[in-house]
């Protein structure tokens, strides 16, 4: 059963799996940005239900990992930060999702065999 | 990562995505169309000669204004999606083309001119209903209201279009107040 395997053992066997997307918030942010052209910080915060600090940390990791393009602008004298998925980020997300699908289907087939 | 954690994480991602797609249109778009309808429908009763001109101008103009209001709203909400914009443009653009085609049938004489208004009301009711199913839930009620108005018109002789216009505009105002969103948030 997959439940008894260690995370490392499972993920390391998967081609395309991205460690940075292992956390659900980062995966959620990337999926949101894949479905939309761009979202700003407050909208991401509202949708992910994260605190400012926590979401900021996740976004920083994604930005440093090359997933995101960040744009800052002022609106009514208030700073607004917009996030977009980079081309590299989109590629890596696609590969990560494909790896997840592969894992799920393998587990499903394995489960039926057991 | 265990199966249950993966399931919980994927459920979370799906939930986040669902919530992001539950955007109501800005209420200003409903108000805009309530006004356009409130003026345009009664024209069929009071100044039939201006109906074609009014809708030829106000239909596309209202569409463009709706696009601008929708874009401004999505920026103020903090979520910009060309895909969603394209969906709306295709849906409402197709509706306008079909309405113009129906008017063309009336002009060509292939369908009695006296029936064209009813056909247009049917096209509108289906378009709003499908918009409610795929784009904005409050529009389902406007579509149903228009469909009911289509039947009511068979039993009315005087000021039928004026009454239908008032009913449809009222439906849009109710949608604006209950379903439409006001301003988005800034960050």
CSV table of C-alpha atoms in Angstrom, one decimal:
chain,number,residue,atom,x,y,z
A,1,UNK,CA,0.0,0.0,0.0
A,2,UNK,CA,1.2,3.5,-0.8
A,3,UNK,CA,0.2,4.7,2.6
A,4,UNK,CA,3.0,2.8,4.2
A,5,UNK,CA,5.7,4.0,1.8
A,6,UNK,CA,7.9,6.9,2.6
A,7,UNK,CA,7.4,10.1,0.6
A,8,UNK,CA,11.0,10.0,-0.7
A,9,UNK,CA,10.7,6.5,-2.0
A,10,UNK,CA,7.6,7.4,-4.0
A,11,UNK,CA,8.6,10.8,-5.3
A,12,UNK,CA,12.1,9.9,-6.3
A,13,UNK,CA,10.7,7.2,-8.6
A,14,UNK,CA,8.5,9.7,-10.4
A,15,UNK,CA,9.9,11.4,-13.4
A,16,UNK,CA,8.8,15.1,-13.5
A,17,UNK,CA,7.9,15.4,-9.9
A,18,UNK,CA,8.8,18.8,-8.5
A,19,UNK,CA,9.7,19.1,-4.8
A,20,UNK,CA,8.7,22.7,-4.8
A,21,UNK,CA,5.1,21.7,-5.6
A,22,UNK,CA,4.9,19.2,-2.8
A,23,UNK,CA,3.2,21.7,-0.6
A,24,UNK,CA,-0.5,22.1,-1.4
A,25,UNK,CA,-0.5,25.8,-1.1
A,26,UNK,CA,2.3,26.2,-3.7
A,27,UNK,CA,0.6,23.6,-5.9
A,28,UNK,CA,-2.7,25.5,-5.5
A,29,UNK,CA,-1.1,28.8,-6.4
A,30,UNK,CA,0.5,27.4,-9.5
A,31,UNK,CA,-2.7,25.7,-10.7
A,32,UNK,CA,-4.6,29.0,-10.1
A,33,UNK,CA,-2.0,30.9,-12.2
A,34,UNK,CA,-2.2,28.3,-14.9
A,35,UNK,CA,-5.9,28.8,-15.2
A,36,UNK,CA,-5.7,32.6,-15.1
A,37,UNK,CA,-3.3,35.1,-16.7
A,38,UNK,CA,-2.4,36.8,-13.4
A,39,UNK,CA,-3.6,37.2,-9.8
A,40,UNK,CA,-2.7,39.7,-7.2
A,41,UNK,CA,-1.5,39.0,-3.6
A,42,UNK,CA,-4.8,39.7,-1.9
A,43,UNK,CA,-6.8,37.5,-4.3
A,44,UNK,CA,-4.4,34.6,-3.8
A,45,UNK,CA,-4.6,35.1,-0.1
A,46,UNK,CA,-8.4,35.1,-0.2
A,47,UNK,CA,-8.5,31.9,-2.3
A,48,UNK,CA,-5.8,29.9,-0.5
A,49,UNK,CA,-6.9,30.9,3.0
A,50,UNK,CA,-3.3,31.6,4.0
A,51,UNK,CA,-2.0,34.3,6.3
A,52,UNK,CA,0.0,37.2,4.7
A,53,UNK,CA,3.3,35.8,6.1
A,54,UNK,CA,2.7,32.2,5.1
A,55,UNK,CA,1.5,33.0,1.6
A,56,UNK,CA,4.4,35.5,1.2
A,57,UNK,CA,6.9,32.8,2.1
A,58,UNK,CA,5.4,30.3,-0.4
A,59,UNK,CA,5.3,32.9,-3.2
A,60,UNK,CA,8.9,33.8,-2.5
A,61,UNK,CA,10.0,30.2,-2.8
A,62,UNK,CA,8.1,29.8,-6.1
A,63,UNK,CA,9.6,33.1,-7.3
A,64,UNK,CA,13.1,32.0,-6.4
A,65,UNK,CA,12.5,28.6,-7.9
A,66,UNK,CA,11.7,30.2,-11.3
A,67,UNK,CA,8.0,29.4,-11.3
A,68,UNK,CA,6.7,33.0,-11.0
A,69,UNK,CA,7.0,36.3,-12.7
A,70,UNK,CA,6.2,39.2,-10.3
A,71,UNK,CA,5.0,42.7,-11.2
A,72,UNK,CA,4.5,45.5,-8.8
A,73,UNK,CA,2.3,48.5,-9.5
A,74,UNK,CA,0.5,51.3,-7.6
A,75,UNK,CA,-3.2,51.6,-7.6
A,76,UNK,CA,-4.8,54.5,-5.8
A,77,UNK,CA,-1.4,55.0,-4.2
A,78,UNK,CA,-1.4,51.5,-2.8
A,79,UNK,CA,1.1,48.8,-3.9
A,80,UNK,CA,-0.4,45.9,-5.7
A,81,UNK,CA,1.7,42.8,-6.5
A,82,UNK,CA,0.7,40.7,-9.4
A,83,UNK,CA,1.9,37.1,-10.0
A,84,UNK,CA,2.1,35.2,-13.3
A,85,UNK,CA,3.3,31.7,-14.1
A,86,UNK,CA,6.6,31.8,-16.0
A,87,UNK,CA,7.0,29.6,-19.1
A,88,UNK,CA,9.4,27.4,-17.1
A,89,UNK,CA,6.9,27.2,-14.3
A,90,UNK,CA,4.1,26.2,-16.6
A,91,UNK,CA,6.3,23.4,-18.0
A,92,UNK,CA,7.3,22.2,-14.6
A,93,UNK,CA,3.7,22.3,-13.4
A,94,UNK,CA,2.6,20.2,-16.4
A,95,UNK,CA,5.3,17.6,-15.7
A,96,UNK,CA,4.4,17.6,-12.0
A,97,UNK,CA,0.7,17.1,-12.7
A,98,UNK,CA,1.5,14.3,-15.2
A,99,UNK,CA,3.7,12.6,-12.6
A,100,UNK,CA,0.8,12.8,-10.1
A,101,UNK,CA,-1.6,11.3,-12.6
A,102,UNK,CA,0.9,8.5,-13.3
A,103,UNK,CA,1.2,7.9,-9.6
A,104,UNK,CA,-2.5,7.8,-9.0
A,105,UNK,CA,-3.1,5.4,-11.9
A,106,UNK,CA,-0.2,3.2,-10.9
A,107,UNK,CA,-1.6,3.0,-7.3
A,108,UNK,CA,-5.0,2.4,-8.6
A,109,UNK,CA,-3.9,-0.5,-10.8
A,110,UNK,CA,-1.6,-1.8,-8.0
A,111,UNK,CA,-4.5,-1.6,-5.6
A,112,UNK,CA,-6.7,-3.7,-7.9
A,113,UNK,CA,-4.0,-6.3,-8.2
A,114,UNK,CA,-3.4,-6.6,-4.5
B,1,UNK,CA,3.2,11.4,1.2
B,2,UNK,CA,0.4,9.1,2.0
B,3,UNK,CA,-2.7,8.4,-0.1
B,4,UNK,CA,-4.9,10.3,2.3
B,5,UNK,CA,-2.7,13.3,2.3
B,6,UNK,CA,-2.5,13.4,-1.4
B,7,UNK,CA,-6.2,13.1,-1.6
B,8,UNK,CA,-6.6,15.9,0.9
B,9,UNK,CA,-4.1,18.1,-1.0
B,10,UNK,CA,-5.8,17.5,-4.4
B,11,UNK,CA,-9.2,18.2,-2.8
B,12,UNK,CA,-7.8,21.5,-1.5
B,13,UNK,CA,-6.5,22.4,-4.9
B,14,UNK,CA,-9.8,21.6,-6.5
B,15,UNK,CA,-11.6,23.7,-3.9
B,16,UNK,CA,-9.3,26.7,-4.4
B,17,UNK,CA,-9.9,26.4,-8.2
B,18,UNK,CA,-13.7,26.1,-7.8
B,19,UNK,CA,-13.8,29.2,-5.6
B,20,UNK,CA,-11.7,31.2,-8.1
B,21,UNK,CA,-14.2,30.4,-10.8
B,22,UNK,CA,-17.2,31.5,-8.7
B,23,UNK,CA,-16.9,35.2,-9.7
B,24,UNK,CA,-20.0,37.1,-10.1
B,25,UNK,CA,-20.1,39.7,-12.8
B,26,UNK,CA,-19.9,43.3,-11.6
B,27,UNK,CA,-23.4,44.5,-10.8
B,28,UNK,CA,-22.8,47.5,-13.1
B,29,UNK,CA,-23.1,45.2,-16.1
B,30,UNK,CA,-26.6,44.1,-15.0
B,31,UNK,CA,-27.6,47.7,-14.3
B,32,UNK,CA,-26.3,48.7,-17.7
B,33,UNK,CA,-28.4,46.0,-19.5
B,34,UNK,CA,-31.4,46.7,-17.3
B,35,UNK,CA,-31.4,50.3,-18.6
B,36,UNK,CA,-30.7,49.3,-22.2
B,37,UNK,CA,-33.6,46.8,-22.1
B,38,UNK,CA,-35.9,49.2,-20.3
B,39,UNK,CA,-35.5,51.7,-23.1
B,40,UNK,CA,-35.2,49.2,-26.0
B,41,UNK,CA,-38.1,46.9,-25.4
B,42,UNK,CA,-40.9,49.5,-25.1
B,43,UNK,CA,-39.7,51.1,-28.4
B,44,UNK,CA,-41.4,48.2,-30.1
B,45,UNK,CA,-44.7,49.5,-28.7
B,46,UNK,CA,-44.1,53.2,-28.9
B,47,UNK,CA,-41.7,53.8,-31.8
B,48,UNK,CA,-41.4,50.6,-33.8
B,49,UNK,CA,-39.4,52.4,-36.5
B,50,UNK,CA,-36.5,53.0,-34.1
B,51,UNK,CA,-36.2,49.4,-32.8
B,52,UNK,CA,-33.7,48.3,-35.5
B,53,UNK,CA,-31.6,51.4,-35.2
B,54,UNK,CA,-31.6,51.3,-31.4
B,55,UNK,CA,-30.5,47.7,-31.1
B,56,UNK,CA,-28.0,47.9,-33.9
B,57,UNK,CA,-26.3,50.7,-32.0
B,58,UNK,CA,-26.9,49.7,-28.4
B,59,UNK,CA,-26.4,46.0,-28.8
B,60,UNK,CA,-22.7,46.2,-29.8
B,61,UNK,CA,-22.1,49.3,-27.7
B,62,UNK,CA,-23.5,47.6,-24.6
B,63,UNK,CA,-21.3,44.6,-25.4
B,64,UNK,CA,-18.2,46.7,-25.6
B,65,UNK,CA,-19.1,48.6,-22.4
B,66,UNK,CA,-19.7,45.2,-20.7
B,67,UNK,CA,-16.3,44.0,-21.8
B,68,UNK,CA,-14.7,47.2,-20.3
B,69,UNK,CA,-16.6,46.9,-17.1
B,70,UNK,CA,-15.8,43.2,-16.8
B,71,UNK,CA,-12.0,43.9,-17.4
B,72,UNK,CA,-12.0,46.7,-14.8
B,73,UNK,CA,-13.8,44.5,-12.3
B,74,UNK,CA,-11.4,41.6,-12.8
B,75,UNK,CA,-8.4,43.9,-12.2
B,76,UNK,CA,-10.0,45.3,-9.1
B,77,UNK,CA,-10.8,41.8,-7.9
B,78,UNK,CA,-7.2,40.8,-8.5
B,79,UNK,CA,-7.8,38.0,-11.0
B,80,UNK,CA,-7.3,38.6,-14.7
B,81,UNK,CA,-8.1,35.8,-17.1
B,82,UNK,CA,-8.2,36.2,-20.9
B,83,UNK,CA,-9.7,32.7,-21.1
B,84,UNK,CA,-12.8,33.9,-19.1
B,85,UNK,CA,-13.0,37.1,-21.2
B,86,UNK,CA,-12.9,35.0,-24.4
B,87,UNK,CA,-15.7,32.7,-23.1
B,88,UNK,CA,-17.9,35.7,-22.4
B,89,UNK,CA,-17.1,37.4,-25.7
B,90,UNK,CA,-17.8,34.2,-27.7
B,91,UNK,CA,-21.1,33.5,-25.8
B,92,UNK,CA,-22.5,37.0,-26.1
B,93,UNK,CA,-21.0,37.7,-29.6
B,94,UNK,CA,-22.6,34.5,-30.9
B,95,UNK,CA,-25.9,35.6,-29.4
B,96,UNK,CA,-25.7,39.0,-31.2
B,97,UNK,CA,-24.8,37.3,-34.5
B,98,UNK,CA,-27.8,35.0,-34.3
B,99,UNK,CA,-30.1,37.9,-33.4
B,100,UNK,CA,-28.8,39.8,-36.5
B,101,UNK,CA,-29.4,36.7,-38.6
B,102,UNK,CA,-33.0,36.5,-37.3
B,103,UNK,CA,-33.5,40.2,-38.2
B,104,UNK,CA,-32.1,39.4,-41.6
B,105,UNK,CA,-34.7,36.7,-42.1
B,106,UNK,CA,-37.4,39.2,-41.2
B,107,UNK,CA,-36.0,41.7,-43.7
B,108,UNK,CA,-35.7,39.1,-46.4
B,109,UNK,CA,-39.3,38.1,-45.8
B,110,UNK,CA,-38.5,34.4,-45.1
B,111,UNK,CA,-40.1,34.8,-41.6
B,112,UNK,CA,-43.1,37.1,-40.9
B,113,UNK,CA,-41.8,40.4,-39.5
B,114,UNK,CA,-44.4,40.3,-36.8
B,115,UNK,CA,-42.8,37.1,-35.5
B,116,UNK,CA,-39.2,38.3,-35.4
B,117,UNK,CA,-39.6,39.9,-31.9
B,118,UNK,CA,-40.7,36.7,-30.5
B,119,UNK,CA,-37.9,34.7,-32.1
B,120,UNK,CA,-35.4,37.3,-30.6
B,121,UNK,CA,-37.0,36.8,-27.2
B,122,UNK,CA,-36.5,33.0,-27.5
B,123,UNK,CA,-32.8,33.5,-28.6
B,124,UNK,CA,-32.3,35.9,-25.6
B,125,UNK,CA,-33.9,33.5,-23.2
B,126,UNK,CA,-31.8,30.6,-24.3
B,127,UNK,CA,-28.6,32.7,-24.3
B,128,UNK,CA,-29.2,34.0,-20.8
B,129,UNK,CA,-30.2,30.6,-19.5
B,130,UNK,CA,-27.0,29.0,-20.9
B,131,UNK,CA,-24.9,31.9,-19.6
B,132,UNK,CA,-26.4,31.0,-16.2
B,133,UNK,CA,-25.4,27.4,-16.6
B,134,UNK,CA,-21.9,28.0,-17.8
B,135,UNK,CA,-20.9,31.6,-16.9
B,136,UNK,CA,-22.9,33.4,-14.2
B,137,UNK,CA,-25.6,31.5,-12.2
B,138,UNK,CA,-27.9,34.5,-11.6
B,139,UNK,CA,-28.5,34.6,-15.4
B,140,UNK,CA,-30.5,31.4,-15.2
B,141,UNK,CA,-33.4,33.3,-13.7
B,142,UNK,CA,-33.3,36.0,-16.2
B,143,UNK,CA,-33.4,33.4,-19.0
B,144,UNK,CA,-36.4,31.7,-17.4
B,145,UNK,CA,-38.1,35.0,-16.9
B,146,UNK,CA,-37.6,35.8,-20.6
B,147,UNK,CA,-38.9,32.3,-21.6
B,148,UNK,CA,-42.0,32.9,-19.4
B,149,UNK,CA,-42.4,36.3,-21.0
B,150,UNK,CA,-42.4,34.7,-24.4
B,151,UNK,CA,-45.5,32.7,-23.5
B,152,UNK,CA,-47.2,35.6,-21.7
B,153,UNK,CA,-46.9,37.6,-25.0
B,154,UNK,CA,-49.3,35.3,-26.7
B,155,UNK,CA,-52.0,36.5,-24.3
B,156,UNK,CA,-51.3,40.2,-24.5
B,157,UNK,CA,-52.1,42.6,-27.2
B,158,UNK,CA,-51.4,46.1,-25.8
B,159,UNK,CA,-48.0,47.2,-24.6
B,160,UNK,CA,-46.7,43.6,-24.5
B,161,UNK,CA,-43.1,44.6,-25.2
B,162,UNK,CA,-43.2,47.4,-22.6
B,163,UNK,CA,-44.3,44.9,-19.9
B,164,UNK,CA,-41.8,42.3,-21.0
B,165,UNK,CA,-39.1,45.0,-20.9
B,166,UNK,CA,-40.0,46.0,-17.4
B,167,UNK,CA,-40.1,42.3,-16.2
B,168,UNK,CA,-36.7,41.5,-17.8
B,169,UNK,CA,-35.1,44.7,-16.5
B,170,UNK,CA,-36.5,43.9,-13.0
B,171,UNK,CA,-34.9,40.5,-13.3
B,172,UNK,CA,-31.6,42.0,-14.1
B,173,UNK,CA,-31.8,44.5,-11.2
B,174,UNK,CA,-32.6,41.6,-8.9
B,175,UNK,CA,-29.6,39.7,-10.3
B,176,UNK,CA,-27.5,42.9,-9.8
B,177,UNK,CA,-28.5,43.3,-6.2
B,178,UNK,CA,-28.4,39.6,-5.2
B,179,UNK,CA,-25.8,38.0,-7.4
B,180,UNK,CA,-23.6,40.6,-9.0
B,181,UNK,CA,-20.5,41.7,-7.2
B,182,UNK,CA,-19.7,45.3,-6.4
B,183,UNK,CA,-16.1,46.4,-6.3
B,184,UNK,CA,-13.3,44.0,-5.9
B,185,UNK,CA,-10.5,44.3,-3.3
B,186,UNK,CA,-7.2,46.0,-3.7
B,187,UNK,CA,-4.0,44.6,-2.3
